[in-house]
Structures are given as structure tokens and as C-alpha cells.
Short mmCIF file of N, CA and C and ligand atoms in Angstrom, two decimals:
data_model
loop_
_atom_site.label_atom_id
_atom_site.label_comp_id
_atom_site.label_asym_id
_atom_site.label_seq_id
_atom_site.Cartn_x
_atom_site.Cartn_y
_atom_site.Cartn_z
N UNK A 488 18.01 -12.27 12.98
CA UNK A 488 17.72 -11.07 12.20
C UNK A 488 18.18 -10.18 13.02
N UNK A 489 19.56 -9.47 13.55
CA UNK A 489 20.09 -8.84 14.11
C UNK A 489 20.21 -7.44 14.15
N UNK A 490 20.23 -6.95 12.46
CA UNK A 490 19.82 -5.75 12.28
C UNK A 490 18.35 -4.92 12.10
N UNK A 491 18.24 -3.84 12.23
CA UNK A 491 16.93 -3.39 12.30
C UNK A 491 15.95 -3.11 11.51
N UNK A 492 14.71 -3.29 11.38
CA UNK A 492 14.25 -3.47 10.61
C UNK A 492 14.28 -1.84 10.08
N UNK A 493 14.71 -2.06 8.61
CA UNK A 493 14.32 -0.24 7.79
C UNK A 493 12.95 -0.09 6.83
N UNK A 494 12.01 0.73 7.49
CA UNK A 494 11.11 0.70 6.07
C UNK A 494 11.41 1.70 5.10
N UNK A 495 11.29 1.75 3.69
CA UNK A 495 11.33 2.98 3.13
C UNK A 495 9.91 3.66 3.04
N UNK A 496 10.23 4.09 2.93
CA UNK A 496 8.51 5.47 3.45
C UNK A 496 8.39 6.65 3.18
N UNK A 497 7.22 7.34 2.88
CA UNK A 497 7.14 8.53 2.90
C UNK A 497 5.91 9.07 3.47
N UNK A 498 5.96 9.62 4.79
CA UNK A 498 4.51 9.99 4.89
C UNK A 498 3.45 10.90 4.08
N UNK A 499 4.09 11.07 3.38
CA UNK A 499 2.61 11.34 2.34
C UNK A 499 1.66 10.19 1.61
N UNK A 500 2.60 8.90 1.11
CA UNK A 500 1.75 7.80 0.94
C UNK A 500 1.04 6.99 1.80
N UNK A 501 -0.18 6.81 1.31
CA UNK A 501 -0.77 5.83 2.19
C UNK A 501 -0.80 5.14 2.48
N UNK A 502 -0.25 4.37 1.60
CA UNK A 502 0.26 2.77 1.99
C UNK A 502 1.47 2.71 2.21
N UNK A 503 2.56 3.48 2.66
CA UNK A 503 3.51 4.06 3.34
C UNK A 503 2.61 3.89 5.20
N UNK A 504 1.75 4.96 5.08
CA UNK A 504 1.14 4.98 6.16
C UNK A 504 0.26 3.36 6.82
N UNK A 505 0.06 2.65 6.38
CA UNK A 505 -0.43 1.93 6.52
C UNK A 505 0.89 0.84 7.48
N UNK A 506 2.09 1.23 6.98
CA UNK A 506 3.13 0.05 6.88
C UNK A 506 3.50 0.74 8.74
N UNK A 507 2.94 1.92 8.24
CA UNK A 507 3.87 2.68 9.64
C UNK A 507 3.16 2.64 11.04
N UNK A 508 1.76 2.02 10.33
CA UNK A 508 0.84 1.81 11.46
C UNK A 508 0.58 0.82 12.43
N UNK A 509 1.00 -0.20 11.55
CA UNK A 509 1.20 -1.70 11.34
C UNK A 509 2.42 -1.49 13.03
N UNK A 510 3.75 -0.87 12.28
CA UNK A 510 4.43 -0.63 13.45
C UNK A 510 4.49 -0.28 14.05
N UNK A 511 3.33 0.59 14.13
CA UNK A 511 3.34 1.22 15.83
C UNK A 511 2.69 0.34 16.11
N UNK A 512 1.61 0.01 16.13
CA UNK A 512 0.20 -1.64 16.29
C UNK A 512 1.35 -2.27 16.96
N UNK A 513 1.85 -2.89 16.22
CA UNK A 513 2.56 -4.09 16.59
C UNK A 513 3.82 -3.79 17.90
N UNK A 514 4.15 -2.17 17.63
CA UNK A 514 5.63 -1.98 18.37
C UNK A 514 6.07 -2.30 18.23
N UNK A 515 6.72 -2.71 16.69
CA UNK A 515 8.14 -3.07 15.83
C UNK A 515 8.99 -2.04 16.01
N UNK A 516 10.25 -2.71 16.52
CA UNK A 516 11.54 -1.28 16.49
C UNK A 516 11.60 -1.52 14.74
N UNK A 517 12.26 -0.07 14.21
CA UNK A 517 12.10 -0.16 12.43
C UNK A 517 13.02 1.08 12.54
N UNK A 518 13.85 1.40 11.69
CA UNK A 518 14.65 2.57 11.10
C UNK A 518 13.88 3.01 9.58
N UNK A 519 13.64 4.49 9.64
CA UNK A 519 12.66 5.37 8.90
C UNK A 519 13.71 5.38 7.57
N UNK A 520 13.66 5.17 6.58
CA UNK A 520 14.66 5.45 5.24
C UNK A 520 13.72 6.38 4.76
N UNK A 521 13.30 8.15 4.54
CA UNK A 521 12.33 8.82 3.80
C UNK A 521 12.93 8.67 2.63
N UNK A 522 11.77 8.43 1.65
CA UNK A 522 11.81 8.75 0.26
C UNK A 522 11.35 9.70 -0.66
N UNK A 523 12.39 10.24 -1.44
CA UNK A 523 11.69 11.68 -1.23
C UNK A 523 11.14 11.26 -2.90
N UNK A 524 9.43 10.95 -2.75
CA UNK A 524 8.78 10.67 -4.77
C UNK A 524 9.24 12.07 -5.01
N UNK A 525 8.95 13.21 -4.33
CA UNK A 525 8.72 14.26 -5.31
C UNK A 525 9.71 14.55 -6.29
N UNK A 526 11.35 13.72 -5.35
CA UNK A 526 12.25 14.43 -6.12
C UNK A 526 13.04 13.12 -6.83
N UNK A 527 11.86 11.61 -7.40
CA UNK A 527 12.02 10.20 -7.85
C UNK A 527 12.98 9.83 -7.31
N UNK A 528 13.28 9.51 -6.13
CA UNK A 528 14.04 9.08 -5.12
C UNK A 528 14.03 7.21 -5.49
N UNK A 529 12.88 7.40 -5.70
CA UNK A 529 11.81 5.55 -5.40
C UNK A 529 12.50 5.59 -7.06
N UNK A 530 12.82 6.00 -8.10
CA UNK A 530 13.71 5.56 -9.44
C UNK A 530 14.93 5.68 -9.42
N UNK A 531 15.15 5.74 -8.49
CA UNK A 531 17.36 5.21 -8.26
C UNK A 531 18.09 4.04 -8.62
N UNK A 532 18.74 3.77 -9.38
CA UNK A 532 19.45 2.28 -9.62
C UNK A 532 19.36 1.86 -8.09
N UNK A 533 19.67 2.44 -7.08
CA UNK A 533 19.86 1.69 -5.57
C UNK A 533 18.70 0.33 -5.13
N UNK A 534 17.75 1.99 -5.05
CA UNK A 534 16.26 1.74 -4.25
C UNK A 534 15.27 0.27 -5.36
N UNK A 535 15.64 0.11 -6.44
CA UNK A 535 15.66 -0.44 -7.93
C UNK A 535 15.68 -2.31 -6.97
N UNK A 536 16.80 -1.97 -6.43
CA UNK A 536 17.66 -3.32 -5.98
C UNK A 536 16.08 -3.41 -4.72
N UNK A 537 15.60 -2.75 -4.39
CA UNK A 537 15.36 -3.07 -3.05
C UNK A 537 13.39 -3.34 -3.60
N UNK A 538 12.92 -2.33 -4.41
CA UNK A 538 12.08 -2.68 -4.74
C UNK A 538 12.08 -1.90 -7.08
N UNK A 539 12.17 -3.62 -7.33
CA UNK A 539 12.15 -3.25 -8.57
C UNK A 539 10.34 -2.68 -9.39
N UNK A 540 9.87 -2.46 -8.54
CA UNK A 540 8.43 -1.61 -8.92
C UNK A 540 8.69 -0.57 -8.96
N UNK A 541 10.00 -0.10 -8.17
CA UNK A 541 9.89 1.43 -8.02
C UNK A 541 8.97 2.42 -7.47
N UNK A 542 7.92 1.64 -6.63
CA UNK A 542 7.16 2.06 -5.23
C UNK A 542 7.51 1.94 -3.72
N UNK A 543 6.53 3.27 -3.11
CA UNK A 543 7.19 2.93 -1.13
C UNK A 543 5.12 2.07 -1.25
N UNK A 544 5.40 1.80 -0.43
CA UNK A 544 6.29 1.33 1.19
C UNK A 544 7.06 -0.05 0.94
N UNK A 545 8.44 0.00 1.10
CA UNK A 545 9.00 -1.81 1.46
C UNK A 545 9.72 -1.73 2.49
N UNK A 546 10.37 -2.64 2.95
CA UNK A 546 11.04 -3.20 4.45
C UNK A 546 12.53 -3.83 3.78
N UNK A 547 13.31 -4.11 5.01
CA UNK A 547 14.50 -4.62 4.68
C UNK A 547 14.60 -5.49 6.26
N UNK A 548 14.46 -6.58 5.84
CA UNK A 548 14.37 -7.18 7.41
C UNK A 548 15.61 -8.15 7.44
N UNK A 549 16.49 -7.63 8.04
CA UNK A 549 18.09 -8.24 7.37
C UNK A 549 18.07 -8.92 6.41
N UNK A 550 18.11 -9.71 5.94
CA UNK A 550 18.71 -10.35 4.23
C UNK A 550 16.62 -9.99 3.88
N UNK A 551 15.52 -10.55 4.11
CA UNK A 551 14.50 -10.23 3.36
C UNK A 551 14.15 -9.21 3.07
N UNK A 552 13.89 -8.94 2.16
CA UNK A 552 12.80 -7.56 1.43
C UNK A 552 12.59 -7.40 0.94
N UNK A 553 11.36 -6.80 1.13
CA UNK A 553 10.30 -6.71 0.49
C UNK A 553 9.46 -5.50 0.34
N UNK A 554 7.91 -5.95 -0.85
CA UNK A 554 7.62 -4.49 -0.28
C UNK A 554 5.92 -4.72 -0.57
N UNK A 555 5.10 -3.76 -1.11
CA UNK A 555 3.50 -4.03 -1.27
C UNK A 555 2.99 -4.31 0.42
N UNK A 556 2.35 -3.18 0.45
CA UNK A 556 1.64 -2.56 1.81
C UNK A 556 1.08 -3.72 2.82
N UNK A 557 0.27 -4.42 2.02
CA UNK A 557 -0.76 -5.86 2.61
C UNK A 557 0.55 -6.75 3.28
N UNK A 558 0.96 -6.94 1.71
CA UNK A 558 1.94 -8.39 2.42
C UNK A 558 2.67 -7.90 3.45
N UNK A 559 3.82 -6.70 3.27
CA UNK A 559 4.68 -6.31 4.40
C UNK A 559 3.37 -6.45 5.38
N UNK A 560 2.89 -5.60 6.12
CA UNK A 560 1.39 -5.71 7.47
C UNK A 560 1.55 -7.31 7.61
N UNK A 561 1.50 -8.04 6.60
CA UNK A 561 0.89 -9.78 7.00
C UNK A 561 2.41 -10.09 7.59
N UNK A 562 3.15 -10.07 6.39
CA UNK A 562 4.60 -10.40 6.98
C UNK A 562 4.94 -10.43 8.73
N UNK A 563 5.36 -8.86 8.93
CA UNK A 563 5.52 -8.90 10.09
C UNK A 563 4.66 -8.98 11.05
N UNK A 564 3.31 -9.41 11.31
CA UNK A 564 2.93 -10.22 12.05
C UNK A 564 2.91 -11.91 12.01
N UNK A 565 2.94 -12.50 10.81
CA UNK A 565 3.54 -13.79 11.01
C UNK A 565 4.19 -14.31 11.03
N UNK A 566 5.65 -13.35 10.86
CA UNK A 566 7.23 -13.09 10.65
C UNK A 566 7.51 -13.47 12.77
N UNK A 567 7.17 -12.59 13.41
CA UNK A 567 6.91 -11.95 14.76
C UNK A 567 6.33 -12.84 15.62
N UNK A 568 5.30 -14.06 15.03
CA UNK A 568 4.63 -14.41 15.90
C UNK A 568 3.21 -13.29 16.86
N UNK A 569 2.44 -12.26 16.40
CA UNK A 569 2.12 -11.65 16.92
C UNK A 569 0.41 -12.24 17.60
N UNK A 570 0.20 -11.13 17.69
CA UNK A 570 -1.31 -12.00 17.85
C UNK A 570 -1.99 -10.56 18.02
N UNK A 571 -2.91 -9.90 16.95
CA UNK A 571 -3.24 -9.12 17.13
C UNK A 571 -5.07 -9.35 15.92
N UNK A 572 -5.80 -8.54 16.36
CA UNK A 572 -7.37 -8.50 15.79
C UNK A 572 -6.71 -8.32 14.35
N UNK A 573 -5.93 -7.16 14.00
CA UNK A 573 -5.78 -6.54 12.95
C UNK A 573 -5.61 -8.01 11.59
N UNK A 574 -5.02 -8.91 12.27
CA UNK A 574 -4.68 -10.17 11.29
C UNK A 574 -4.61 -11.40 12.24
N UNK A 575 -5.90 -12.26 12.05
CA UNK A 575 -5.42 -12.91 13.29
C UNK A 575 -5.50 -14.34 12.73
N UNK A 576 -3.79 -14.41 13.27
CA UNK A 576 -2.96 -15.78 12.45
C UNK A 576 -3.86 -17.05 12.92
N UNK A 577 -4.97 -17.14 13.87
CA UNK A 577 -4.65 -18.44 14.40
C UNK A 577 -5.96 -18.76 14.33
N UNK A 578 -7.00 -18.18 13.42
CA UNK A 578 -8.36 -18.02 13.58
C UNK A 578 -8.70 -18.29 12.21
N UNK A 579 -8.44 -19.35 11.68
CA UNK A 579 -8.75 -19.80 9.94
C UNK A 579 -9.62 -18.62 9.30
N UNK A 580 -11.54 -19.08 10.35
CA UNK A 580 -12.68 -18.53 9.42
C UNK A 580 -12.21 -17.00 9.27
N UNK A 581 -11.94 -16.31 9.98
CA UNK A 581 -11.76 -15.04 10.58
C UNK A 581 -10.91 -14.88 9.36
N UNK A 582 -9.75 -14.97 8.70
CA UNK A 582 -8.44 -15.22 8.06
C UNK A 582 -9.44 -15.01 6.63
N UNK A 583 -9.48 -16.39 6.13
CA UNK A 583 -10.46 -16.50 5.39
C UNK A 583 -11.35 -15.18 4.77
N UNK A 584 -11.93 -14.62 6.02
CA UNK A 584 -13.05 -13.00 5.53
C UNK A 584 -12.05 -12.25 4.81
N UNK A 585 -11.42 -12.48 5.71
CA UNK A 585 -9.84 -10.96 5.78
C UNK A 585 -9.43 -10.91 4.25
N UNK A 586 -9.05 -12.01 4.07
CA UNK A 586 -8.52 -12.18 2.28
C UNK A 586 -9.33 -11.89 1.72
N UNK A 587 -10.48 -12.37 1.78
CA UNK A 587 -11.65 -11.96 0.31
C UNK A 587 -12.10 -10.54 0.33
N UNK A 588 -12.22 -10.18 1.72
CA UNK A 588 -12.81 -9.11 1.85
C UNK A 588 -11.60 -8.18 1.15
N UNK A 589 -10.17 -8.48 1.69
CA UNK A 589 -9.28 -7.30 0.71
C UNK A 589 -9.27 -8.36 -0.71
N UNK A 590 -9.63 -8.51 -1.32
CA UNK A 590 -9.98 -8.97 -3.28
C UNK A 590 -10.89 -8.40 -2.96
N UNK A 591 -11.91 -7.39 -2.42
CA UNK A 591 -13.00 -7.07 -2.33
C UNK A 591 -13.13 -5.57 -3.34
N UNK A 592 -12.03 -5.82 -2.20
CA UNK A 592 -11.50 -3.92 -2.30
C UNK A 592 -10.05 -3.60 -2.89
N UNK A 593 -9.71 -4.99 -3.47
CA UNK A 593 -8.47 -4.37 -4.32
C UNK A 593 -7.88 -3.92 -4.63
N UNK A 594 -9.22 -3.20 -5.86
CA UNK A 594 -8.76 -2.07 -7.38
C UNK A 594 -9.30 -0.73 -6.41
N UNK A 595 -9.90 -0.46 -5.76
CA UNK A 595 -10.19 0.05 -4.84
C UNK A 595 -8.94 1.67 -4.75
N UNK A 596 -7.52 1.07 -3.88
CA UNK A 596 -6.81 2.05 -3.42
C UNK A 596 -6.18 2.27 -5.02
N UNK A 597 -5.74 1.49 -5.96
CA UNK A 597 -5.12 1.68 -7.05
C UNK A 597 -6.12 3.09 -7.73
N UNK A 598 -7.48 2.50 -7.85
CA UNK A 598 -7.98 3.19 -8.78
C UNK A 598 -8.76 4.74 -8.48
N UNK A 599 -7.57 5.18 -6.75
CA UNK A 599 -8.19 6.19 -6.82
C UNK A 599 -7.06 6.98 -6.40
N UNK A 600 -5.61 6.93 -6.51
CA UNK A 600 -4.39 7.19 -6.11
C UNK A 600 -4.56 7.17 -7.95
N UNK A 601 -5.00 6.63 -9.14
CA UNK A 601 -4.87 6.42 -10.56
C UNK A 601 -5.58 8.24 -9.95
N UNK A 602 -6.71 8.11 -9.78
CA UNK A 602 -7.37 9.86 -10.60
C UNK A 602 -6.81 10.14 -9.33
N UNK A 603 -6.21 10.66 -8.25
CA UNK A 603 -5.15 11.33 -6.96
C UNK A 603 -4.46 12.66 -7.65
N UNK A 604 -2.84 11.61 -8.18
CA UNK A 604 -2.42 11.81 -9.29
C UNK A 604 -2.16 12.41 -10.20
N UNK A 605 -2.88 11.08 -11.23
CA UNK A 605 -2.77 10.84 -12.73
C UNK A 605 -3.53 12.76 -13.34
N UNK A 606 -4.49 13.33 -12.08
CA UNK A 606 -5.82 14.25 -12.12
C UNK A 606 -5.20 15.52 -11.80
N UNK A 607 -4.89 15.23 -10.39
CA UNK A 607 -4.72 16.22 -9.33
C UNK A 607 -3.26 16.33 -8.67
N UNK A 608 -2.75 15.46 -8.17
CA UNK A 608 -1.49 16.03 -7.50
C UNK A 608 -0.09 16.22 -8.47
N UNK A 609 0.06 15.19 -9.40
CA UNK A 609 1.33 15.34 -10.13
C UNK A 609 1.40 16.66 -10.72
N UNK A 610 0.23 17.60 -10.35
CA UNK A 610 1.04 18.95 -11.07
C UNK A 610 1.93 19.28 -9.78
N UNK A 611 1.59 19.65 -8.69
CA UNK A 611 2.35 19.29 -7.50
C UNK A 611 4.07 18.98 -7.71
N UNK A 612 3.89 17.36 -8.59
CA UNK A 612 5.45 17.08 -8.62
C UNK A 612 6.10 17.76 -9.68
N UNK A 613 5.32 18.30 -10.45
CA UNK A 613 5.77 18.99 -12.19
C UNK A 613 6.16 18.34 -13.26
N UNK A 614 4.65 16.78 -12.36
CA UNK A 614 4.81 16.13 -13.53
C UNK A 614 3.35 15.99 -14.44
N UNK A 615 3.45 16.05 -15.54
CA UNK A 615 1.78 15.94 -16.52
C UNK A 615 0.46 15.75 -16.04
N UNK A 616 -0.05 16.89 -15.85
CA UNK A 616 -1.35 15.98 -15.64
C UNK A 616 -2.44 15.49 -16.93
N UNK A 617 -3.17 14.52 -16.71
CA UNK A 617 -3.92 14.06 -17.94
C UNK A 617 -4.86 14.97 -18.44
N UNK A 618 -4.77 14.60 -19.99
CA UNK A 618 -5.68 14.85 -20.49
C UNK A 618 -7.12 15.18 -20.27
N UNK A 619 -8.11 15.99 -20.41
CA UNK A 619 -8.95 15.80 -20.46
C UNK A 619 -9.78 14.92 -20.37
N UNK A 620 -10.06 14.46 -21.88
CA UNK A 620 -10.18 12.98 -22.11
C UNK A 620 -9.39 11.47 -21.55
N UNK A 621 -8.44 12.15 -21.00
CA UNK A 621 -8.05 10.47 -20.07
C UNK A 621 -8.65 10.90 -18.56
N UNK A 622 -8.53 12.60 -18.06
CA UNK A 622 -9.20 12.75 -16.56
C UNK A 622 -10.58 11.36 -16.51
N UNK A 623 -11.73 12.10 -18.08
CA UNK A 623 -12.95 11.51 -17.71
C UNK A 623 -12.49 9.96 -17.57
N UNK A 624 -11.86 9.22 -18.58
CA UNK A 624 -11.87 7.59 -18.69
C UNK A 624 -11.29 7.59 -16.52
N UNK A 625 -10.51 7.90 -16.04
CA UNK A 625 -9.85 7.39 -15.21
C UNK A 625 -11.08 8.02 -14.18
N UNK A 626 -11.20 8.73 -14.33
CA UNK A 626 -12.98 8.91 -12.75
C UNK A 626 -13.81 7.78 -13.90
N UNK A 627 -14.34 7.74 -14.67
CA UNK A 627 -15.11 6.56 -14.54
C UNK A 627 -14.58 5.09 -14.14
N UNK A 628 -13.66 5.08 -14.11
CA UNK A 628 -13.04 3.71 -14.02
C UNK A 628 -13.15 3.73 -12.42
N UNK A 629 -12.86 5.03 -11.93
CA UNK A 629 -13.09 4.85 -10.55
C UNK A 629 -14.10 4.70 -9.50
N UNK A 630 -15.33 5.14 -10.58
CA UNK A 630 -16.57 4.87 -10.36
C UNK A 630 -17.18 4.15 -10.31
N UNK A 631 -16.48 2.83 -11.14
CA UNK A 631 -17.03 1.71 -11.59
C UNK A 631 -16.72 0.68 -10.62
N UNK A 632 -15.40 0.55 -9.60
CA UNK A 632 -15.15 0.40 -8.23
C UNK A 632 -15.53 0.60 -7.27
N UNK A 633 -16.79 1.89 -7.41
CA UNK A 633 -16.55 2.27 -6.35
C UNK A 633 -18.37 1.61 -6.07
N UNK A 634 -18.78 1.58 -7.49
CA UNK A 634 -20.18 1.19 -7.06
C UNK A 634 -19.91 -0.42 -7.46
N UNK A 635 -18.77 -0.87 -7.54
CA UNK A 635 -18.80 -2.54 -7.00
C UNK A 635 -18.64 -2.48 -5.26
N UNK A 636 -17.58 -1.71 -5.08
CA UNK A 636 -17.21 -1.92 -3.47
C UNK A 636 -18.88 -1.56 -2.34
N UNK A 637 -19.74 -0.09 -2.69
CA UNK A 637 -21.02 -0.25 -2.61
C UNK A 637 -22.48 -1.56 -2.54
N UNK A 638 -22.09 -2.16 -4.38
CA UNK A 638 -22.88 -3.20 -4.06
C UNK A 638 -21.92 -4.43 -2.79
N UNK A 639 -21.07 -4.58 -3.18
CA UNK A 639 -20.28 -5.35 -1.76
C UNK A 639 -21.15 -5.14 0.08
N UNK A 640 -20.82 -4.27 -0.20
CA UNK A 640 -20.97 -3.47 1.35
C UNK A 640 -22.82 -3.87 1.26
N UNK A 641 -23.43 -3.44 0.13
CA UNK A 641 -24.72 -3.67 0.73
C UNK A 641 -24.96 -5.13 1.55
N UNK A 642 -24.81 -6.01 -0.11
CA UNK A 642 -24.74 -7.13 0.47
C UNK A 642 -24.75 -8.15 1.52
N UNK A 643 -23.87 -7.13 2.44
CA UNK A 643 -22.93 -7.19 3.75
C UNK A 643 -24.65 -6.88 4.38
N UNK A 644 -24.58 -5.87 3.60
CA UNK A 644 -25.12 -4.62 5.41
C UNK A 644 -24.31 -4.43 6.15
N UNK A 645 -23.28 -4.04 5.68
CA UNK A 645 -22.67 -2.69 6.43
C UNK A 645 -21.97 -1.36 5.95
N1 GSH B 1498 0.66 -1.31 -4.64
C1 GSH B 1498 1.64 -0.66 -3.87
C2 GSH B 1498 0.93 0.79 -4.14
C3 GSH B 1498 2.45 1.45 -3.84
C4 GSH B 1498 2.01 2.85 -4.47
O1 GSH B 1498 1.62 3.06 -5.13
N2 GSH B 1498 2.97 3.90 -3.50
C5 GSH B 1498 3.24 5.18 -4.19
C6 GSH B 1498 3.06 5.87 -2.97
S1 GSH B 1498 2.10 6.08 -2.53
C7 GSH B 1498 5.04 5.39 -4.89
O2 GSH B 1498 4.81 4.96 -5.01
N3 GSH B 1498 4.33 5.87 -5.88
C8 GSH B 1498 5.84 6.71 -6.90
C9 GSH B 1498 5.52 6.77 -8.45
O3 GSH B 1498 4.47 5.48 -8.67
O4 GSH B 1498 6.65 6.33 -9.02
C10 GSH B 1498 1.54 -1.15 -1.87
O5 GSH B 1498 0.19 -1.45 -1.24
O6 GSH B 1498 2.29 -0.88 -0.96
#
């Protein structure tokens, strides 16, 4: 893997920021390729070859291309055999707990983003906002996810 790692990102994307933070934490050299989502660059043919789901972030590490922020973070740690409490590969119990935590809170990001984009930010990007009825539904879905997360947190007393 002689080529420098490329990260397709945009600083306004929280999922991109997660990967950028992990790259900084692990001190991994990389090149940033900013994707202008406000102009739909993630939907261009060339980018579909990087991530067919047309989302950022994604990375290209030599011949290895992948997307999904959490998977990218795990890959960065495991492929470089780095030691970090952020993903303790050597500690099976801690690792299992972290996988469980991620699964418990999996829907939180998607549901929050649905409300944020479809009900508010889309206007900034010149896209249609959700109708009042749809907005109500997105918010209800979000509250359900938050209620579940709240239950999980109170069970753990954290
Ligand atoms: N589950 C994905 C979510 C990625 C995602 O939703 N990215 C947004 C930016 S924050 C995106 O690319 N949106 C562009 C679009 O939906 O057209 C991850 O964790 O990487």
C-alpha cells in the first residue's frame, strides 16, 4: 500500500468528521478529497464507483475502497494494527461491549439526520422540504429512537 490513503469527505458531514477525527487520533497520513454534496457531487458517475450508495465518507486505501464511517474507523485501526482505547482490538470483552453499544444506538444517527435534512437543511441545498405531515412522522420516528436510547442508558445508569 504505497499510495497515500484518500478520504472522500466534507467537513459539514458529521459522519465524515468521525472518520477525520479517527485519522487525526491515529495520526494516519492521508489526502482529503472534498465532495461538494450541496452540488450533488456524491451522485456523479465517478463517485458511484467509490460508493454506490452515493454517501460520504468513503476511503481509498491502495486498492481497497470502502464506505460507512464506523466500518472505516474499525478498518483503519485493524489494518494498521494500532492500539487505541477507541477500538481495543486486543480486549475481547471490551470489544463485544462496544459492538453492542454501537448496535443499541445504530438508528440514532439515521433518524436524527432524517429530521435535520428532510425537515430543515434541504432548503439550504435547494431541495424540497418534507411536508407538515411527513415532518410530523419523521419527528415521531426520531422520538421513538430517543426513547429507546434513553431506556438503554437508564438501564446502564449512564
Ligand atoms: N451510514 C453512513 C451515513 C453517511 C451519510 O448519510 N452521509 C451523508 C452526509 S452526512 C451524505 O453523504 N449525504 C448525501 C446524500 O444523501 O445525498 C455512514 O456512517 O457513513
